[in-house]
Structures are given as structure tokens and as C-alpha cells.
């Protein structure tokens, strides 16, 4: 028994092995505690797991000897400290990507890690959301144009020209070689329970789609997040808005409380918090301004901002002031490079 396992035993917790949970058990934790927008993505292919019996799990990937955690731990927020303490003992140099302020505060105060803003997320409260208002004119315009072009939207759980649309869409992107992974879960997953698929059609043929992943609390779906979206190159500007507006209407009618819009990478607050790396944040600001050749940061932020959701910060936690090698490894892991 190693030191970390001894500590677990002293705390009254069973010594763990990585990947100790069976898949159904991990799904049970997801449905009870999967409140983060990327909790569902922790079940993507290639993920490794740090399982703590009776508590929950942390999903992570490794690249070039580095360890990269995705999202908050899938456990009760009151147990974040317990599982993060154990995880840090085993992986003291890990980076934590797209985590909440609650995770940042613990890792900074307990272990001295930096917690630097990585981007923003946005959430729509569906009960009060509508298409009215001056600031949503672009959404109404997109819907009118779609109607004029004979675009209709249907919810279907099928493979309707999905790969054909996706491959054509990827060829129009900044990163043309492969689908991004880790930060965006891959389109094809073994686990697909409660995914929602909405397709846009013209003349009977699918021309775009969005896959929505469920967000859980206490075994109830409390939100969805659009993790996969693709469109025929001829309809890049309007199809996303049209699909989203239709899905929002469906979710609202079902009584789903909210819709999360997911990560806006490098959408940063100008104010630097005390636990942030000032130098790293300055670099990230510069990458947002000058790095659109790598990824369409500004375009994504503009598109999602049209839905007028409530924004909140998401962070990365790191040991060094400038985690250059770690970020390079992460970009390779995600296939951005």
C-alpha cells in the first residue's frame, strides 16, 4: 500500500485503483453529480479515471507525461476537497482545464496552484427566454432566411448524412486535419444515453445538425449543452441559429430549466484576480486578439453571445507561472496543433 492509499485508509475510505469503477457505476455518479457543462464529456473515448469509492470520479487524459483534468470532479461539491486532495497527492503536476471557481479556490489555497481564467461559459434560463428584443434581431433574421430557403428542423436520433456533413464542415475550419477532442468530445461516443440530435433539412436532405449533451443534478436533466454542431458550408451563417432556436423551443416546452452554451475559449475578463498568473493572462489576451488563424475565438464568441445568456468564468489551474510545455501538450492532445 503506497502513502496515498494509506491516507485513504486513515480517512476511512477504501484504497482505490485508477479506473476501479465499472462503467455503470460511473454513469450513476454522472447522473447524480454531473452538473458541469463537460461532465458528460468525461465519458469520451481515451479518458482515464481517478475513482474514489463513495465519493465520485475525476476524468483526465495524459500527453507527453502531463496530466490534464477535464471539468470539475463528478461528485458532490461538498466533496471536491476530498477527491482533489487525493488526486493531487498522486498527480501533483496536473493541469486542470475548464474548472469552476470552487475548484480554483481549493487548489490555490491548499496547494498554491495558479487559477487563471481560461474562458467563459454562458447559460440561458429557458423559462424567461424568448426571441423578442432588439439584441436578438440576428436570430430572427436567420430564422426568416431559413424559412425562405425551405429549411426545416426535426429531432432525430439517426445517422442522416452525419459523417458527410461533418467531413465537409471540418475542411472549412482553421484546424482541417481532425476533430478536436478533450475540450470538445468527439462526435462518435460509445455512451450516448439522453443525447438529443436536431437536424436541419432542405429539400429532404440534411444540411446541418447539433448534438446536445445532458447536464444532470440529482438524477434529473437540468440543462443541455450543444457540444457538436456541423453545417453544410453553404449555410454556415444561419443554420446554427435556426437549429438552436428550434431546440430551445423544444426544451422550454419540456420544462428543462436551462441551456448551457458551453466554452468560449479565451473570452476573458480584463480584471486579473489575485490567484491568476498575470503573465499567462496577458499571453491569453494576446492569443485571443492575434490567434484567430488557430481557432475562430472571436467568431464563436459573437455567435453564442447572440442568445443573451448569463456569462460566468471558467478557469485552468497550473503550477508554473507560464505552463508553456503543458499548454503545448494540451494543444496536441486536443488536436489543435
Short mmCIF file of C-alpha atoms in Angstrom, two decimals:
data_model
loop_
_atom_site.label_atom_id
_atom_site.label_comp_id
_atom_site.label_asym_id
_atom_site.label_seq_id
_atom_site.Cartn_x
_atom_site.Cartn_y
_atom_site.Cartn_z
CA UNK A 1 0.00 0.00 0.00
CA UNK A 2 1.53 3.36 -1.01
CA UNK A 3 1.34 6.57 1.01
CA UNK A 4 -1.72 7.93 -0.78
CA UNK A 5 -3.59 4.65 -0.22
CA UNK A 6 -2.56 4.71 3.44
CA UNK A 7 -4.01 8.21 3.71
CA UNK A 8 -7.25 6.96 2.20
CA UNK A 9 -7.42 4.14 4.70
CA UNK A 10 -6.82 6.55 7.58
CA UNK A 11 -9.70 8.67 6.30
CA UNK A 12 -11.99 5.65 6.37
CA UNK A 13 -12.05 5.38 2.56
CA UNK A 14 -11.13 2.22 0.68
CA UNK A 15 -7.83 2.26 -1.20
CA UNK A 16 -8.55 2.90 -4.86
CA UNK A 17 -7.21 1.72 -8.15
CA UNK A 18 -7.41 4.03 -11.15
CA UNK A 19 -10.39 3.00 -13.23
CA UNK A 20 -11.76 0.97 -10.30
CA UNK A 21 -15.41 1.78 -11.03
CA UNK A 22 -17.37 -0.20 -13.54
CA UNK A 23 -18.90 1.89 -16.30
CA UNK A 24 -22.48 1.67 -14.93
CA UNK A 25 -21.25 2.94 -11.56
CA UNK A 26 -19.53 5.91 -13.22
CA UNK A 27 -22.76 6.70 -15.08
CA UNK A 28 -24.61 6.68 -11.76
CA UNK A 29 -22.24 9.33 -10.42
CA UNK A 30 -22.68 11.34 -13.63
CA UNK A 31 -26.47 11.35 -13.29
CA UNK A 32 -26.31 12.40 -9.67
CA UNK A 33 -23.50 14.96 -9.81
CA UNK A 34 -22.88 15.79 -13.49
CA UNK A 35 -23.72 19.50 -13.19
CA UNK A 36 -20.71 20.81 -15.11
CA UNK A 37 -21.18 21.52 -18.83
CA UNK A 38 -18.44 19.00 -19.62
CA UNK A 39 -19.37 16.28 -17.13
CA UNK A 40 -20.88 14.19 -19.94
CA UNK A 41 -17.65 14.67 -21.94
CA UNK A 42 -15.66 12.97 -19.20
CA UNK A 43 -17.04 9.71 -20.64
CA UNK A 44 -15.47 10.31 -24.06
CA UNK A 45 -13.08 7.72 -25.57
CA UNK A 46 -9.48 7.90 -24.39
CA UNK A 47 -10.29 9.29 -20.95
CA UNK A 48 -8.69 7.88 -17.82
CA UNK A 49 -10.27 7.96 -14.38
CA UNK A 50 -9.42 8.56 -10.77
CA UNK A 51 -12.22 6.87 -8.84
CA UNK A 52 -12.92 7.40 -5.16
CA UNK A 53 -15.45 4.91 -3.78
CA UNK A 54 -18.46 6.55 -2.18
CA UNK A 55 -17.39 9.97 -3.49
CA UNK A 56 -17.13 10.12 -7.31
CA UNK A 57 -14.51 10.40 -10.02
CA UNK A 58 -12.18 12.73 -11.93
CA UNK A 59 -11.71 12.32 -15.69
CA UNK A 60 -8.34 13.11 -17.23
CA UNK A 61 -6.06 12.46 -20.21
CA UNK A 62 -2.28 12.25 -20.44
CA UNK A 63 0.10 13.62 -23.07
CA UNK A 64 3.89 13.85 -23.07
CA UNK A 65 3.94 12.81 -19.42
CA UNK A 66 1.49 15.56 -18.45
CA UNK A 67 -1.88 15.01 -16.77
CA UNK A 68 -4.86 17.09 -17.88
CA UNK A 69 -8.12 17.08 -15.94
CA UNK A 70 -11.33 18.00 -17.74
CA UNK A 71 -14.06 19.82 -15.78
CA UNK A 72 -14.91 19.76 -12.11
CA UNK A 73 -14.86 16.41 -10.28
CA UNK A 74 -18.03 14.41 -10.83
CA UNK A 75 -19.10 14.31 -7.19
CA UNK A 76 -20.99 16.42 -4.67
CA UNK A 77 -19.46 19.94 -4.45
CA UNK A 78 -19.00 19.36 -0.74
CA UNK A 79 -16.61 16.52 -1.60
CA UNK A 80 -14.45 18.46 -4.07
CA UNK A 81 -11.79 18.98 -1.39
CA UNK A 82 -11.69 15.27 -0.53
CA UNK A 83 -11.18 13.97 -4.06
CA UNK A 84 -8.91 16.82 -5.20
CA UNK A 85 -6.66 16.26 -2.17
CA UNK A 86 -6.25 12.59 -3.11
CA UNK A 87 -5.83 13.30 -6.81
CA UNK A 88 -3.18 15.97 -6.20
CA UNK A 89 -1.24 13.56 -3.99
CA UNK A 90 -0.98 11.17 -6.94
CA UNK A 91 -0.64 13.79 -9.71
CA UNK A 92 1.00 16.86 -8.14
CA UNK A 93 1.87 18.44 -11.50
CA UNK A 94 -1.55 18.02 -13.12
CA UNK A 95 -3.26 20.83 -15.01
CA UNK A 96 -7.00 21.34 -14.55
CA UNK A 97 -8.88 22.62 -17.57
CA UNK A 98 -12.31 24.28 -17.63
CA UNK A 99 -12.93 24.17 -13.89
CA UNK A 100 -15.06 26.35 -11.64
CA UNK A 101 -14.00 28.95 -9.08
CA UNK A 102 -14.76 26.49 -6.30
CA UNK A 103 -12.08 24.12 -7.64
CA UNK A 104 -9.69 27.04 -8.17
CA UNK A 105 -10.11 28.29 -4.61
CA UNK A 106 -9.30 24.90 -3.09
CA UNK A 107 -6.27 24.17 -5.28
CA UNK A 108 -4.89 27.68 -4.80
CA UNK A 109 -5.34 27.84 -1.04
CA UNK A 110 -4.33 24.24 -0.34
CA UNK A 111 -1.50 23.70 -2.83
CA UNK A 112 -0.59 27.16 -4.15
CA UNK A 113 -1.66 26.46 -7.74
CA UNK A 114 -2.47 29.33 -10.03
CA UNK A 115 -6.09 29.57 -11.16
CA UNK A 116 -6.13 31.59 -14.38
CA UNK A 117 -9.24 32.31 -16.40
CA UNK A 118 -9.30 30.07 -19.47
CA UNK A 119 -12.50 31.40 -21.00
CA UNK A 120 -16.16 31.97 -20.29
CA UNK A 121 -19.36 29.96 -20.36
CA UNK A 122 -22.92 31.12 -20.82
CA UNK A 123 -26.27 29.84 -19.58
CA UNK A 124 -29.79 30.61 -20.80
CA UNK A 125 -32.65 30.39 -18.31
CA UNK A 126 -35.36 28.98 -20.53
CA UNK A 127 -38.45 29.97 -18.56
CA UNK A 128 -37.96 33.66 -19.35
CA UNK A 129 -36.17 33.34 -22.70
CA UNK A 130 -37.77 34.48 -25.96
CA UNK A 131 -36.80 35.63 -29.44
CA UNK A 132 -38.09 39.14 -28.84
CA UNK A 133 -35.91 42.18 -28.31
CA UNK A 134 -33.58 44.29 -30.41
CA UNK A 135 -30.48 42.34 -29.41
CA UNK A 136 -31.92 39.11 -30.84
CA UNK A 137 -32.67 40.55 -34.26
CA UNK A 138 -29.91 38.45 -35.84
CA UNK A 139 -31.66 35.29 -34.60
CA UNK A 140 -34.99 36.35 -36.09
CA UNK A 141 -33.28 37.25 -39.37
CA UNK A 142 -31.64 33.82 -39.53
CA UNK A 143 -34.98 32.11 -38.90
CA UNK A 144 -36.67 34.17 -41.63
CA UNK A 145 -33.90 33.37 -44.10
CA UNK A 146 -34.09 29.68 -43.24
CA UNK A 147 -37.84 29.68 -43.84
CA UNK A 148 -37.39 31.39 -47.21
CA UNK A 149 -34.80 28.76 -48.17
CA UNK A 150 -37.13 25.93 -47.22
CA UNK A 151 -35.13 24.86 -44.16
CA UNK A 152 -36.96 22.71 -41.64
CA UNK A 153 -35.72 21.24 -38.35
CA UNK A 154 -36.52 17.83 -36.91
CA UNK A 155 -35.27 15.93 -33.89
CA UNK A 156 -33.92 12.56 -34.92
CA UNK A 157 -31.57 10.04 -33.39
CA UNK A 158 -30.10 8.69 -36.58
CA UNK A 159 -27.07 8.97 -38.83
CA UNK A 160 -28.53 11.20 -41.53
CA UNK A 161 -25.59 12.22 -43.75
CA UNK A 162 -23.82 13.00 -40.47
CA UNK A 163 -20.31 11.99 -41.50
CA UNK A 164 -20.65 13.59 -44.94
CA UNK A 165 -21.71 16.92 -43.41
CA UNK A 166 -19.05 16.72 -40.70
CA UNK A 167 -16.17 15.97 -43.07
CA UNK A 168 -17.17 18.83 -45.36
CA UNK A 169 -17.51 21.17 -42.37
CA UNK A 170 -14.10 20.25 -40.96
CA UNK A 171 -12.48 21.16 -44.30
CA UNK A 172 -13.72 24.74 -43.80
CA UNK A 173 -12.20 25.07 -40.31
CA UNK A 174 -8.90 26.58 -39.17
CA UNK A 175 -7.86 23.10 -38.00
CA UNK A 176 -8.62 20.91 -41.01
CA UNK A 177 -6.94 17.61 -40.16
CA UNK A 178 -9.05 16.06 -37.39
CA UNK A 179 -11.90 16.67 -35.00
CA UNK A 180 -10.94 18.41 -31.77
CA UNK A 181 -11.14 16.16 -28.73
CA UNK A 182 -10.89 16.52 -24.94
CA UNK A 183 -12.24 20.09 -24.74
CA UNK A 184 -14.92 19.08 -27.26
CA UNK A 185 -15.97 15.47 -27.02
CA UNK A 186 -15.82 13.53 -30.31
CA UNK A 187 -18.93 13.13 -32.42
CA UNK A 188 -18.91 9.35 -32.06
CA UNK A 189 -19.09 8.07 -28.49
CA UNK A 190 -19.93 4.62 -27.17
CA UNK A 191 -22.06 6.16 -24.42
CA UNK A 192 -24.93 8.23 -25.86
CA UNK A 193 -27.75 8.00 -23.34
CA UNK A 194 -30.02 11.07 -23.34
CA UNK A 195 -28.17 12.80 -26.18
CA UNK A 196 -30.52 14.94 -28.28
CA UNK A 197 -29.93 15.32 -32.03
CA UNK A 198 -31.54 18.06 -34.13
CA UNK A 199 -31.16 18.11 -37.93
CA UNK A 200 -31.85 20.87 -40.43
CA UNK A 201 -33.21 19.79 -43.81
CA UNK A 202 -33.51 21.36 -47.24
CA UNK A 203 -35.38 19.54 -50.00
CA UNK A 204 -35.43 16.44 -47.81
CA UNK A 205 -31.65 16.30 -47.29
CA UNK A 206 -29.86 17.03 -44.02
CA UNK A 207 -27.69 20.17 -44.28
CA UNK A 208 -26.71 20.62 -40.64
CA UNK A 209 -27.11 19.24 -37.14
CA UNK A 210 -26.43 19.84 -33.45
CA UNK A 211 -25.87 17.17 -30.80
CA UNK A 212 -26.88 18.23 -27.30
CA UNK A 213 -25.47 16.51 -24.23
CA UNK A 214 -27.42 16.27 -20.96
CA UNK A 215 -26.43 18.05 -17.74
CA UNK A 216 -27.64 16.33 -14.58
CA UNK A 217 -28.44 17.13 -10.98
CA UNK A 218 -29.88 14.55 -8.57
CA UNK A 219 -30.77 12.16 -11.43
CA UNK A 220 -32.72 14.83 -13.32
CA UNK A 221 -31.75 16.57 -16.55
CA UNK A 222 -31.47 20.25 -15.65
CA UNK A 223 -29.86 21.53 -18.85
CA UNK A 224 -28.35 20.58 -22.19
CA UNK A 225 -25.18 21.79 -23.88
CA UNK A 226 -24.57 21.86 -27.68
CA UNK A 227 -21.25 20.02 -27.84
CA UNK A 228 -21.29 19.01 -31.52
CA UNK A 229 -22.53 21.28 -34.33
CA UNK A 230 -21.96 20.96 -38.06
CA UNK A 231 -23.43 22.61 -41.13
CA UNK A 232 -23.19 22.46 -44.90
CA UNK A 233 -20.65 25.11 -45.98
CA UNK A 234 -23.35 26.92 -47.98
CA UNK A 235 -25.33 27.64 -44.79
CA UNK A 236 -22.60 28.47 -42.24
CA UNK A 237 -24.18 31.70 -41.01
CA UNK A 238 -27.79 30.76 -40.40
CA UNK A 239 -28.12 27.05 -39.70
CA UNK A 240 -26.70 27.15 -36.16
CA UNK A 241 -29.09 29.89 -35.09
CA UNK A 242 -32.03 28.07 -36.65
CA UNK A 243 -31.20 24.73 -35.04
CA UNK A 244 -30.57 26.34 -31.67
CA UNK A 245 -33.81 28.33 -31.69
CA UNK A 246 -35.80 25.20 -32.53
CA UNK A 247 -34.08 23.14 -29.81
CA UNK A 248 -34.57 25.90 -27.24
CA UNK A 249 -38.30 25.88 -28.02
CA UNK A 250 -38.47 22.11 -27.54
CA UNK A 251 -36.51 22.13 -24.27
CA UNK A 252 -38.53 25.04 -22.91
CA UNK A 253 -41.80 23.25 -23.69
CA UNK A 254 -40.49 20.17 -21.85
CA UNK A 255 -39.80 22.25 -18.76
CA UNK A 256 -35.99 21.95 -18.89
CA UNK A 257 -34.73 24.78 -16.65
CA UNK A 258 -31.77 25.99 -18.67
CA UNK A 259 -29.50 25.59 -21.67
CA UNK A 260 -25.73 25.87 -21.34
CA UNK A 261 -23.86 27.21 -24.37
CA UNK A 262 -20.50 25.68 -23.47
CA UNK A 263 -16.98 27.05 -23.57
CA UNK A 264 -15.97 30.36 -25.10
CA UNK A 265 -12.20 29.81 -25.10
CA UNK A 266 -10.09 32.89 -24.28
CA UNK A 267 -13.15 35.09 -23.69
CA UNK A 268 -11.56 36.78 -20.69
CA UNK A 269 -12.31 39.44 -18.11
CA UNK A 270 -9.89 42.38 -18.24
CA UNK A 271 -9.54 42.31 -14.45
CA UNK A 272 -6.87 39.95 -13.10
CA UNK A 273 -7.80 38.08 -9.92
CA UNK A 274 -5.27 37.55 -7.13
CA UNK A 275 -4.76 33.83 -7.84
CA UNK A 276 -4.26 34.29 -11.59
CA UNK A 277 -0.92 34.30 -13.38
CA UNK A 278 -0.73 37.87 -14.69
CA UNK A 279 1.79 36.96 -17.36
CA UNK A 280 -0.22 33.97 -18.60
CA UNK A 281 -3.41 36.01 -18.71
CA UNK A 282 -1.64 38.70 -20.75
CA UNK A 283 -0.50 36.00 -23.19
CA UNK A 284 -4.02 34.56 -23.43
CA UNK A 285 -5.42 38.02 -24.15
CA UNK A 286 -2.87 38.33 -26.95
CA UNK A 287 -3.73 34.90 -28.32
CA UNK A 288 -7.39 35.88 -28.44
CA UNK A 289 -6.54 39.02 -30.41
CA UNK A 290 -3.93 37.52 -32.76
CA UNK A 291 -4.62 33.77 -32.77
CA UNK A 292 -7.68 33.50 -34.98
CA UNK A 293 -5.58 31.61 -37.50
CA UNK A 294 -5.52 28.77 -34.95
CA UNK A 295 -9.16 28.86 -33.92
CA UNK A 296 -12.10 31.18 -34.55
CA UNK A 297 -12.23 32.53 -30.99
CA UNK A 298 -13.95 35.81 -31.88
CA UNK A 299 -16.47 34.27 -34.25
CA UNK A 300 -17.55 31.69 -31.68
CA UNK A 301 -17.96 34.35 -29.00
CA UNK A 302 -20.04 36.54 -31.33
CA UNK A 303 -22.30 33.65 -32.35
CA UNK A 304 -23.04 32.45 -28.82
CA UNK A 305 -23.45 35.98 -27.46
CA UNK A 306 -26.49 36.46 -29.71
CA UNK A 307 -28.51 34.25 -27.36
CA UNK A 308 -28.01 36.72 -24.48
CA UNK A 309 -27.22 34.17 -21.79
CA UNK A 310 -25.69 34.87 -18.39
CA UNK A 311 -21.90 34.58 -18.58
CA UNK A 312 -19.56 33.17 -15.95
CA UNK A 313 -15.84 32.45 -15.83
CA UNK A 314 -14.12 29.12 -16.28
CA UNK A 315 -10.50 28.52 -15.30
CA UNK A 316 -7.37 26.45 -15.72
CA UNK A 317 -5.22 25.53 -12.72
CA UNK A 318 -1.46 25.15 -13.16
CA UNK A 319 1.68 25.00 -11.04
CA UNK A 320 4.04 27.20 -13.07
CA UNK A 321 3.55 30.89 -13.90
CA UNK A 322 3.87 30.12 -17.61
CA UNK A 323 2.92 26.46 -18.24
CA UNK A 324 4.33 26.57 -21.78
CA UNK A 325 5.13 22.87 -22.18
CA UNK A 326 1.83 21.91 -20.54
CA UNK A 327 -0.19 24.10 -22.91
CA UNK A 328 1.72 22.81 -25.93
CA UNK A 329 0.96 19.25 -24.81
CA UNK A 330 -2.69 20.17 -24.28
CA UNK A 331 -2.96 21.69 -27.77
CA UNK A 332 -1.50 18.47 -29.19
CA UNK A 333 -3.88 16.45 -27.05
CA UNK A 334 -6.87 18.38 -28.34
CA UNK A 335 -5.54 18.22 -31.95
CA UNK A 336 -5.47 22.00 -32.32
CA UNK A 337 -1.81 21.56 -33.34
#
